[in-house]
PDB file of C-alpha atoms and ligand atoms in Angstrom:
ATOM      1  CA  MET M   1     170.299 128.081 -36.160  1.00  0.00           C
ATOM      2  CA  LYS M   2     171.758 130.678 -38.215  1.00  0.00           C
ATOM      3  CA  GLY M   3     167.671 131.324 -38.932  1.00  0.00           C
ATOM      4  CA  LYS M   4     165.279 129.794 -41.909  1.00  0.00           C
ATOM      5  CA  ALA M   5     165.743 131.268 -45.529  1.00  0.00           C
ATOM      6  CA  CYS M   6     163.047 130.602 -48.498  1.00  0.00           C
ATOM      7  CA  PHE M   7     164.635 129.820 -51.398  1.00  0.00           C
ATOM      8  CA  ILE M   8     162.656 130.765 -54.855  1.00  0.00           C
ATOM      9  CA  LEU M   9     163.371 128.570 -57.946  1.00  0.00           C
ATOM     10  CA  PRO M  10     161.228 129.540 -60.953  1.00  0.00           C
ATOM     11  CA  THR M  11     161.495 127.122 -63.596  1.00  0.00           C
ATOM     12  CA  TYR M  12     160.671 126.157 -67.134  1.00  0.00           C
ATOM     13  CA  ASN M  13     161.751 122.937 -68.356  1.00  0.00           C
ATOM     14  CA  GLU M  14     164.073 122.679 -65.428  1.00  0.00           C
ATOM     15  CA  ARG M  15     163.509 118.871 -65.250  1.00  0.00           C
ATOM     16  CA  GLU M  16     167.515 117.785 -65.956  1.00  0.00           C
ATOM     17  CA  ASN M  17     168.686 120.354 -63.621  1.00  0.00           C
ATOM     18  CA  VAL M  18     166.539 121.014 -60.527  1.00  0.00           C
ATOM     19  CA  GLY M  19     167.546 117.957 -58.758  1.00  0.00           C
ATOM     20  CA  SER M  20     170.719 118.480 -58.396  1.00  0.00           C
ATOM     21  CA  VAL M  21     170.336 122.163 -57.395  1.00  0.00           C
ATOM     22  CA  VAL M  22     167.714 121.422 -54.748  1.00  0.00           C
ATOM     23  CA  ARG M  23     169.936 118.658 -53.366  1.00  0.00           C
ATOM     24  CA  GLY M  24     172.417 121.436 -53.416  1.00  0.00           C
ATOM     25  CA  VAL M  25     170.456 124.373 -51.667  1.00  0.00           C
ATOM     26  CA  PHE M  26     170.068 121.497 -48.895  1.00  0.00           C
ATOM     27  CA  GLY M  27     173.121 120.364 -48.772  1.00  0.00           C
ATOM     28  CA  GLU M  28     174.671 123.444 -47.926  1.00  0.00           C
ATOM     29  CA  CYS M  29     172.147 125.054 -45.389  1.00  0.00           C
ATOM     30  CA  LYS M  30     172.482 121.987 -43.511  1.00  0.00           C
ATOM     31  CA  ALA M  31     176.002 122.633 -43.454  1.00  0.00           C
ATOM     32  CA  LEU M  32     175.627 126.037 -42.370  1.00  0.00           C
ATOM     33  CA  GLY M  33     173.042 125.472 -40.204  1.00  0.00           C
ATOM     34  CA  VAL M  34     170.601 127.360 -41.681  1.00  0.00           C
ATOM     35  CA  GLU M  35     166.643 125.696 -41.635  1.00  0.00           C
ATOM     36  CA  ALA M  36     165.860 125.775 -45.441  1.00  0.00           C
ATOM     37  CA  THR M  37     162.993 125.794 -47.891  1.00  0.00           C
ATOM     38  CA  VAL M  38     163.189 125.320 -51.110  1.00  0.00           C
ATOM     39  CA  LEU M  39     160.205 126.735 -53.147  1.00  0.00           C
ATOM     40  CA  VAL M  40     160.054 125.859 -57.419  1.00  0.00           C
ATOM     41  CA  VAL M  41     157.661 127.801 -59.240  1.00  0.00           C
ATOM     42  CA  ASP M  42     157.159 125.548 -62.108  1.00  0.00           C
ATOM     43  CA  ASP M  43     155.091 127.009 -65.365  1.00  0.00           C
ATOM     44  CA  HIS M  44     153.628 123.775 -66.325  1.00  0.00           C
ATOM     45  CA  SER M  45     157.166 122.710 -67.953  1.00  0.00           C
ATOM     46  CA  PRO M  46     156.250 120.325 -71.009  1.00  0.00           C
ATOM     47  CA  ASP M  47     159.444 118.148 -69.451  1.00  0.00           C
ATOM     48  CA  GLY M  48     157.825 117.001 -66.454  1.00  0.00           C
ATOM     49  CA  THR M  49     159.848 119.252 -64.033  1.00  0.00           C
ATOM     50  CA  ALA M  50     156.776 119.104 -61.699  1.00  0.00           C
ATOM     51  CA  VAL M  51     156.718 115.364 -61.441  1.00  0.00           C
ATOM     52  CA  GLU M  52     160.324 115.319 -60.990  1.00  0.00           C
ATOM     53  CA  VAL M  53     160.030 117.897 -58.801  1.00  0.00           C
ATOM     54  CA  VAL M  54     156.751 115.666 -56.616  1.00  0.00           C
ATOM     55  CA  LYS M  55     159.601 112.360 -56.733  1.00  0.00           C
ATOM     56  CA  LEU M  56     162.081 115.179 -54.696  1.00  0.00           C
ATOM     57  CA  GLN M  57     159.698 115.583 -52.455  1.00  0.00           C
ATOM     58  CA  ARG M  58     160.319 112.111 -50.507  1.00  0.00           C
ATOM     59  CA  SER M  59     163.312 113.009 -49.690  1.00  0.00           C
ATOM     60  CA  PHE M  60     163.127 116.368 -49.058  1.00  0.00           C
ATOM     61  CA  PRO M  61     159.865 117.908 -47.065  1.00  0.00           C
ATOM     62  CA  GLN M  62     160.844 120.862 -46.887  1.00  0.00           C
ATOM     63  CA  LEU M  63     160.735 121.221 -51.085  1.00  0.00           C
ATOM     64  CA  LYS M  64     157.908 122.741 -52.061  1.00  0.00           C
ATOM     65  CA  LEU M  65     155.292 123.074 -55.795  1.00  0.00           C
ATOM     66  CA  LEU M  66     154.339 125.913 -56.691  1.00  0.00           C
ATOM     67  CA  GLN M  67     152.571 125.016 -59.989  1.00  0.00           C
ATOM     68  CA  ARG M  68     151.186 127.597 -62.528  1.00  0.00           C
ATOM     69  CA  PRO M  69     149.432 126.847 -65.748  1.00  0.00           C
ATOM     70  CA  ALA M  70     150.980 128.581 -67.863  1.00  0.00           C
ATOM     71  CA  LYS M  71     154.209 130.220 -69.121  1.00  0.00           C
ATOM     72  CA  GLU M  72     154.048 133.675 -67.989  1.00  0.00           C
ATOM     73  CA  GLY M  73     157.880 134.494 -67.873  1.00  0.00           C
ATOM     74  CA  LEU M  74     160.198 134.628 -64.800  1.00  0.00           C
ATOM     75  CA  GLY M  75     158.683 137.968 -63.464  1.00  0.00           C
ATOM     76  CA  LYS M  76     155.061 136.670 -63.148  1.00  0.00           C
ATOM     77  CA  ALA M  77     156.655 133.421 -61.468  1.00  0.00           C
ATOM     78  CA  TYR M  78     158.907 134.962 -59.101  1.00  0.00           C
ATOM     79  CA  VAL M  79     156.130 137.621 -57.775  1.00  0.00           C
ATOM     80  CA  ALA M  80     154.312 134.576 -57.013  1.00  0.00           C
ATOM     81  CA  GLY M  81     156.974 132.836 -55.507  1.00  0.00           C
ATOM     82  CA  PHE M  82     157.384 135.134 -53.113  1.00  0.00           C
ATOM     83  CA  LYS M  83     154.029 136.114 -52.201  1.00  0.00           C
ATOM     84  CA  TRP M  84     153.844 131.765 -51.104  1.00  0.00           C
ATOM     85  CA  ALA M  85     156.951 132.381 -49.323  1.00  0.00           C
ATOM     86  CA  LEU M  86     155.725 135.392 -47.002  1.00  0.00           C
ATOM     87  CA  ALA M  87     152.089 133.684 -46.597  1.00  0.00           C
ATOM     88  CA  ASN M  88     153.387 130.514 -46.241  1.00  0.00           C
ATOM     89  CA  THR M  89     156.925 130.441 -43.903  1.00  0.00           C
ATOM     90  CA  ASP M  90     157.700 132.432 -41.951  1.00  0.00           C
ATOM     91  CA  CYS M  91     161.895 132.905 -42.823  1.00  0.00           C
ATOM     92  CA  ASP M  92     163.805 135.744 -42.514  1.00  0.00           C
ATOM     93  CA  VAL M  93     165.576 135.550 -45.896  1.00  0.00           C
ATOM     94  CA  LEU M  94     164.511 134.785 -49.317  1.00  0.00           C
ATOM     95  CA  PHE M  95     166.923 133.535 -52.110  1.00  0.00           C
ATOM     96  CA  GLU M  96     166.579 133.865 -56.020  1.00  0.00           C
ATOM     97  CA  MET M  97     168.156 131.458 -57.478  1.00  0.00           C
ATOM     98  CA  ASP M  98     167.968 129.831 -61.263  1.00  0.00           C
ATOM     99  CA  ALA M  99     166.628 125.919 -61.248  1.00  0.00           C
ATOM    100  CA  ASP M 100     169.486 125.362 -64.395  1.00  0.00           C
ATOM    101  CA  GLY M 101     172.730 124.451 -62.434  1.00  0.00           C
ATOM    102  CA  SER M 102     174.518 128.374 -63.186  1.00  0.00           C
ATOM    103  CA  HIS M 103     174.345 129.614 -59.346  1.00  0.00           C
ATOM    104  CA  HIS M 104     176.050 127.478 -57.004  1.00  0.00           C
ATOM    105  CA  ALA M 105     175.315 126.696 -53.609  1.00  0.00           C
ATOM    106  CA  ALA M 106     178.923 126.790 -52.474  1.00  0.00           C
ATOM    107  CA  TYR M 107     178.508 130.771 -52.594  1.00  0.00           C
ATOM    108  CA  LEU M 108     175.673 130.841 -49.801  1.00  0.00           C
ATOM    109  CA  LYS M 109     177.892 130.793 -46.596  1.00  0.00           C
ATOM    110  CA  ASP M 110     179.528 134.688 -48.258  1.00  0.00           C
ATOM    111  CA  PHE M 111     175.663 135.779 -48.320  1.00  0.00           C
ATOM    112  CA  PHE M 112     175.008 135.243 -45.135  1.00  0.00           C
ATOM    113  CA  ALA M 113     177.988 136.661 -44.113  1.00  0.00           C
ATOM    114  CA  LYS M 114     176.736 140.165 -46.200  1.00  0.00           C
ATOM    115  CA  LEU M 115     174.002 139.750 -45.305  1.00  0.00           C
ATOM    116  CA  ALA M 116     175.078 139.228 -41.396  1.00  0.00           C
ATOM    117  CA  GLU M 117     176.797 142.587 -42.271  1.00  0.00           C
ATOM    118  CA  GLY M 118     173.774 145.084 -42.217  1.00  0.00           C
ATOM    119  CA  ASN M 119     172.671 144.734 -45.584  1.00  0.00           C
ATOM    120  CA  ASP M 120     168.959 143.970 -46.492  1.00  0.00           C
ATOM    121  CA  VAL M 121     169.705 142.931 -50.115  1.00  0.00           C
ATOM    122  CA  VAL M 122     172.724 140.524 -51.227  1.00  0.00           C
ATOM    123  CA  VAL M 123     173.371 140.461 -55.486  1.00  0.00           C
ATOM    124  CA  GLY M 124     175.684 138.334 -56.733  1.00  0.00           C
ATOM    125  CA  SER M 125     178.003 139.729 -58.610  1.00  0.00           C
ATOM    126  CA  ARG M 126     179.875 138.582 -61.914  1.00  0.00           C
ATOM    127  CA  TYR M 127     181.470 141.754 -62.221  1.00  0.00           C
ATOM    128  CA  MET M 128     183.739 142.249 -59.040  1.00  0.00           C
ATOM    129  CA  PRO M 129     187.147 141.219 -58.087  1.00  0.00           C
ATOM    130  CA  GLY M 130     186.485 136.980 -57.477  1.00  0.00           C
ATOM    131  CA  GLY M 131     183.637 137.284 -59.755  1.00  0.00           C
ATOM    132  CA  ARG M 132     183.596 136.248 -63.221  1.00  0.00           C
ATOM    133  CA  HIS M 133     181.203 135.057 -66.138  1.00  0.00           C
ATOM    134  CA  GLU M 134     182.463 131.113 -67.458  1.00  0.00           C
ATOM    135  CA  GLN M 135     182.160 130.261 -70.939  1.00  0.00           C
ATOM    136  CA  SER M 136     179.773 131.960 -72.038  1.00  0.00           C
ATOM    137  CA  PRO M 137     179.861 133.012 -75.559  1.00  0.00           C
ATOM    138  CA  LEU M 138     181.069 135.896 -77.005  1.00  0.00           C
ATOM    139  CA  HIS M 139     178.514 137.741 -77.591  1.00  0.00           C
ATOM    140  CA  ARG M 140     175.958 136.632 -73.977  1.00  0.00           C
ATOM    141  CA  THR M 141     178.871 138.366 -72.620  1.00  0.00           C
ATOM    142  CA  LEU M 142     179.391 141.497 -74.540  1.00  0.00           C
ATOM    143  CA  ILE M 143     175.274 141.685 -74.184  1.00  0.00           C
ATOM    144  CA  SER M 144     175.009 141.469 -70.401  1.00  0.00           C
ATOM    145  CA  TYR M 145     178.335 143.849 -69.969  1.00  0.00           C
ATOM    146  CA  GLY M 146     176.761 146.210 -72.431  1.00  0.00           C
ATOM    147  CA  ALA M 147     173.185 146.038 -70.419  1.00  0.00           C
ATOM    148  CA  ASN M 148     175.164 146.186 -66.980  1.00  0.00           C
ATOM    149  CA  TYR M 149     176.966 149.438 -68.270  1.00  0.00           C
ATOM    150  CA  LEU M 150     174.311 151.224 -69.729  1.00  0.00           C
ATOM    151  CA  ILE M 151     171.981 151.045 -66.755  1.00  0.00           C
ATOM    152  CA  LYS M 152     174.345 151.785 -64.708  1.00  0.00           C
ATOM    153  CA  ALA M 153     174.809 155.063 -66.708  1.00  0.00           C
ATOM    154  CA  LEU M 154     170.963 155.248 -66.568  1.00  0.00           C
ATOM    155  CA  LEU M 155     169.586 154.831 -63.006  1.00  0.00           C
ATOM    156  CA  ALA M 156     173.357 154.667 -61.023  1.00  0.00           C
ATOM    157  CA  LEU M 157     172.244 151.725 -58.828  1.00  0.00           C
ATOM    158  CA  PRO M 158     175.053 151.194 -56.777  1.00  0.00           C
ATOM    159  CA  LEU M 159     175.802 148.051 -57.392  1.00  0.00           C
ATOM    160  CA  THR M 160     178.222 146.379 -60.372  1.00  0.00           C
ATOM    161  CA  ASP M 161     176.306 143.343 -61.229  1.00  0.00           C
ATOM    162  CA  VAL M 162     172.372 144.604 -62.057  1.00  0.00           C
ATOM    163  CA  THR M 163     171.386 141.903 -64.147  1.00  0.00           C
ATOM    164  CA  SER M 164     172.528 138.740 -61.776  1.00  0.00           C
ATOM    165  CA  GLY M 165     169.826 136.769 -61.078  1.00  0.00           C
ATOM    166  CA  TYR M 166     171.171 135.284 -58.261  1.00  0.00           C
ATOM    167  CA  ARG M 167     170.019 137.560 -54.920  1.00  0.00           C
ATOM    168  CA  ALA M 168     169.252 137.189 -50.878  1.00  0.00           C
ATOM    169  CA  ILE M 169     166.317 139.425 -49.743  1.00  0.00           C
ATOM    170  CA  ARG M 170     165.410 140.468 -46.653  1.00  0.00           C
ATOM    171  CA  ARG M 171     162.004 139.641 -45.182  1.00  0.00           C
ATOM    172  CA  GLY M 172     161.673 143.083 -44.183  1.00  0.00           C
ATOM    173  CA  ALA M 173     162.803 144.947 -47.481  1.00  0.00           C
ATOM    174  CA  LEU M 174     161.245 142.818 -50.072  1.00  0.00           C
ATOM    175  CA  GLU M 175     157.363 143.808 -47.176  1.00  0.00           C
ATOM    176  CA  LYS M 176     157.886 147.146 -47.920  1.00  0.00           C
ATOM    177  CA  LEU M 177     157.184 146.668 -51.643  1.00  0.00           C
ATOM    178  CA  ASP M 178     153.506 146.093 -53.442  1.00  0.00           C
ATOM    179  CA  LEU M 179     153.819 142.793 -55.044  1.00  0.00           C
ATOM    180  CA  ASN M 180     150.821 143.808 -57.109  1.00  0.00           C
ATOM    181  CA  ALA M 181     152.490 146.623 -58.984  1.00  0.00           C
ATOM    182  CA  PHE M 182     155.768 144.965 -60.397  1.00  0.00           C
ATOM    183  CA  ARG M 183     154.837 145.571 -64.081  1.00  0.00           C
ATOM    184  CA  SER M 184     157.607 143.215 -65.624  1.00  0.00           C
ATOM    185  CA  ASN M 185     157.010 139.598 -66.774  1.00  0.00           C
ATOM    186  CA  GLY M 186     160.073 138.433 -68.200  1.00  0.00           C
ATOM    187  CA  TYR M 187     163.451 138.710 -67.232  1.00  0.00           C
ATOM    188  CA  GLU M 188     162.901 142.595 -67.177  1.00  0.00           C
ATOM    189  CA  PHE M 189     161.550 141.980 -63.502  1.00  0.00           C
ATOM    190  CA  GLN M 190     165.636 141.737 -62.359  1.00  0.00           C
ATOM    191  CA  LEU M 191     166.055 145.501 -63.090  1.00  0.00           C
ATOM    192  CA  GLU M 192     162.562 146.877 -61.752  1.00  0.00           C
ATOM    193  CA  LEU M 193     163.085 144.673 -58.441  1.00  0.00           C
ATOM    194  CA  LEU M 194     166.335 145.942 -57.226  1.00  0.00           C
ATOM    195  CA  HIS M 195     165.114 149.529 -58.596  1.00  0.00           C
ATOM    196  CA  LYS M 196     162.717 149.540 -56.322  1.00  0.00           C
ATOM    197  CA  LEU M 197     164.405 148.001 -53.359  1.00  0.00           C
ATOM    198  CA  HIS M 198     167.089 150.235 -54.088  1.00  0.00           C
ATOM    199  CA  HIS M 199     164.438 153.270 -54.010  1.00  0.00           C
ATOM    200  CA  SER M 200     162.454 152.198 -50.829  1.00  0.00           C
ATOM    201  CA  GLY M 201     165.703 152.872 -48.590  1.00  0.00           C
ATOM    202  CA  ALA M 202     167.324 148.796 -48.376  1.00  0.00           C
ATOM    203  CA  ARG M 203     171.069 148.885 -48.270  1.00  0.00           C
ATOM    204  CA  ILE M 204     172.127 146.764 -51.259  1.00  0.00           C
ATOM    205  CA  GLY M 205     175.364 144.623 -51.058  1.00  0.00           C
ATOM    206  CA  LYS M 206     177.777 142.451 -53.357  1.00  0.00           C
ATOM    207  CA  THR M 207     179.458 139.155 -52.821  1.00  0.00           C
ATOM    208  CA  PRO M 208     181.479 137.909 -55.976  1.00  0.00           C
ATOM    209  CA  ILE M 209     180.439 134.911 -57.918  1.00  0.00           C
ATOM    210  CA  VAL M 210     181.635 132.810 -60.835  1.00  0.00           C
ATOM    211  CA  PHE M 211     178.013 131.642 -63.389  1.00  0.00           C
ATOM    212  CA  THR M 212     178.616 128.627 -65.054  1.00  0.00           C
ATOM    213  CA  PRO M 213     177.047 127.986 -67.952  1.00  0.00           C
ATOM    214  CA  ARG M 214     173.637 126.486 -67.555  1.00  0.00           C
ATOM    215  CA  ALA M 215     174.158 122.524 -66.716  1.00  0.00           C
ATOM    216  CA  ARG M 216     172.436 121.333 -69.109  1.00  0.00           C
ATOM    217  CA  GLY M 217     169.222 121.905 -71.483  1.00  0.00           C
ATOM    218  CA  ARG M 218     168.168 125.004 -73.808  1.00  0.00           C
ATOM    219  CA  SER M 219     168.134 128.969 -73.088  1.00  0.00           C
ATOM    220  CA  LYS M 220     164.867 130.359 -72.866  1.00  0.00           C
ATOM    221  CA  MET M 221     166.020 134.176 -73.065  1.00  0.00           C
ATOM    222  CA  THR M 222     165.603 135.890 -76.470  1.00  0.00           C
ATOM    223  CA  PHE M 223     166.136 138.423 -78.305  1.00  0.00           C
ATOM    224  CA  GLY M 224     162.669 140.159 -77.116  1.00  0.00           C
ATOM    225  CA  ASP M 225     163.804 139.104 -73.940  1.00  0.00           C
ATOM    226  CA  MET M 226     167.003 141.700 -74.006  1.00  0.00           C
ATOM    227  CA  ALA M 227     164.851 144.142 -75.576  1.00  0.00           C
ATOM    228  CA  SER M 228     161.892 144.755 -72.625  1.00  0.00           C
ATOM    229  CA  PHE M 229     164.946 144.864 -70.201  1.00  0.00           C
ATOM    230  CA  LEU M 230     166.006 147.589 -72.001  1.00  0.00           C
ATOM    231  CA  TRP M 231     163.056 149.365 -72.364  1.00  0.00           C
ATOM    232  CA  LEU M 232     162.337 149.028 -69.077  1.00  0.00           C
ATOM    233  CA  ALA M 233     165.970 150.995 -68.051  1.00  0.00           C
ATOM    234  CA  LEU M 234     164.712 153.523 -70.777  1.00  0.00           C
ATOM    235  CA  ARG M 235     161.186 154.154 -68.473  1.00  0.00           C
ATOM    236  CA  LEU M 236     162.974 153.933 -64.982  1.00  0.00           C
ATOM    237  CA  TRP M 237     164.789 156.675 -66.623  1.00  0.00           C
ATOM    238  CA  LEU M 238     162.533 158.563 -68.158  1.00  0.00           C
ATOM    239  CA  ASN M 239     160.259 158.975 -64.771  1.00  0.00           C
ATOM    240  CA  ARG M 240     163.115 159.159 -62.260  1.00  0.00           C
ATOM    241  CA  ASN M 241     162.862 161.337 -59.382  1.00  0.00           C
TER     242      ASN M 241
HETATM  243  N1  GTP I   1     158.614 129.724 -63.822  1.00  0.00           N
HETATM  244  C1  GTP I   1     159.298 130.187 -64.799  1.00  0.00           C
HETATM  245  N2  GTP I   1     160.372 130.099 -64.696  1.00  0.00           N
HETATM  246  C2  GTP I   1     160.860 130.756 -65.595  1.00  0.00           C
HETATM  247  C3  GTP I   1     160.635 131.232 -67.172  1.00  0.00           C
HETATM  248  N3  GTP I   1     161.517 131.431 -67.571  1.00  0.00           N
HETATM  249  C4  GTP I   1     162.492 131.412 -67.401  1.00  0.00           C
HETATM  250  N4  GTP I   1     162.878 130.494 -66.196  1.00  0.00           N
HETATM  251  C5  GTP I   1     163.777 130.322 -64.916  1.00  0.00           C
HETATM  252  O1  GTP I   1     164.419 131.289 -64.778  1.00  0.00           O
HETATM  253  C6  GTP I   1     165.713 130.666 -64.721  1.00  0.00           C
HETATM  254  C7  GTP I   1     166.823 131.423 -65.545  1.00  0.00           C
HETATM  255  O2  GTP I   1     166.328 131.263 -66.426  1.00  0.00           O
HETATM  256  P1  GTP I   1     166.824 131.183 -67.757  1.00  0.00           P
HETATM  257  O3  GTP I   1     166.443 130.343 -69.521  1.00  0.00           O
HETATM  258  O4  GTP I   1     168.436 129.927 -67.437  1.00  0.00           O
HETATM  259  O5  GTP I   1     168.127 132.095 -68.015  1.00  0.00           O
HETATM  260  P2  GTP I   1     169.675 132.409 -68.352  1.00  0.00           P
HETATM  261  O6  GTP I   1     170.714 131.876 -67.367  1.00  0.00           O
HETATM  262  O7  GTP I   1     169.543 133.677 -68.384  1.00  0.00           O
HETATM  263  O8  GTP I   1     169.687 131.897 -69.608  1.00  0.00           O
HETATM  264  P3  GTP I   1     170.403 130.440 -69.762  1.00  0.00           P
HETATM  265  O9  GTP I   1     171.329 130.006 -68.951  1.00  0.00           O
HETATM  266  O10 GTP I   1     171.824 130.967 -71.400  1.00  0.00           O
HETATM  267  O11 GTP I   1     169.215 130.170 -70.678  1.00  0.00           O
HETATM  268  C8  GTP I   1     165.561 129.113 -65.381  1.00  0.00           C
HETATM  269  O12 GTP I   1     165.461 128.465 -63.880  1.00  0.00           O
HETATM  270  C9  GTP I   1     164.712 129.172 -65.646  1.00  0.00           C
HETATM  271  O13 GTP I   1     164.276 128.000 -65.993  1.00  0.00           O
HETATM  272  C10 GTP I   1     158.883 131.285 -66.838  1.00  0.00           C
HETATM  273  O14 GTP I   1     158.103 132.027 -67.970  1.00  0.00           O
HETATM  274  N5  GTP I   1     158.398 130.854 -65.749  1.00  0.00           N
HETATM  275 MG1   MG I   2     170.526 129.951 -66.862  1.00  0.00          MG
END
């Protein structure tokens, strides 16, 4: 047995995707000898994502569901998921993973290898040799590159893909942070989390991933979300030192 991992999957209208993601994670972990718990954090998705998860629980007893009353954003969902995982499991590692099929379970072995090298955090990176952003509309790729370039220039984080949402975090590294002190509600949470992990002394590594477009369904990201991301980068820069 290679240890215990808890996968946090935030969902909003991912009924058509969540089953294959859950199956992929449990299948890969079984092959790797990792004891997995998967927690879906659903924000009352109108498409019935939670109903689908309850059906899946018949096949996967280690699949858990945290239901929240309303859509509050990715950041709030992750904070609730992390708190649940720390309180209810004895996992050594927590994973962040999208539930839309863009993050592939086949890379889990690479994450575990990088953790075994002594990293506290491993980020799945699209922007390093072996990684890429596949079939993304040009404007999305440009925005992603631009945001990463700007954030790196402002905050000097030791990474090439600070916006990636496919990550492994050692329990001890997460426990050093005050989860109640996070201010981000949405996608910008990913930046706040990485920034706090870096400043708490976590050793951060990376592994290449090929990010593919969501399997089904519609994107939830808006221009407002992108603006919140950049606004947070600016605030962190202004408050540096
Ligand atoms: N619980 C919860 N999950 C969310 C929320 N917003 C997004 N998500 C989930 O977070 C993950 C990432 O969101 P996506 O909309 O796929 O963001 P993205 O990958 O940048 O963009 P697309 O794949 O193009 O849609 C998915 O599993 C979403 O369902 C939210 O407000 N609450
Ligand atoms: Mg997505």
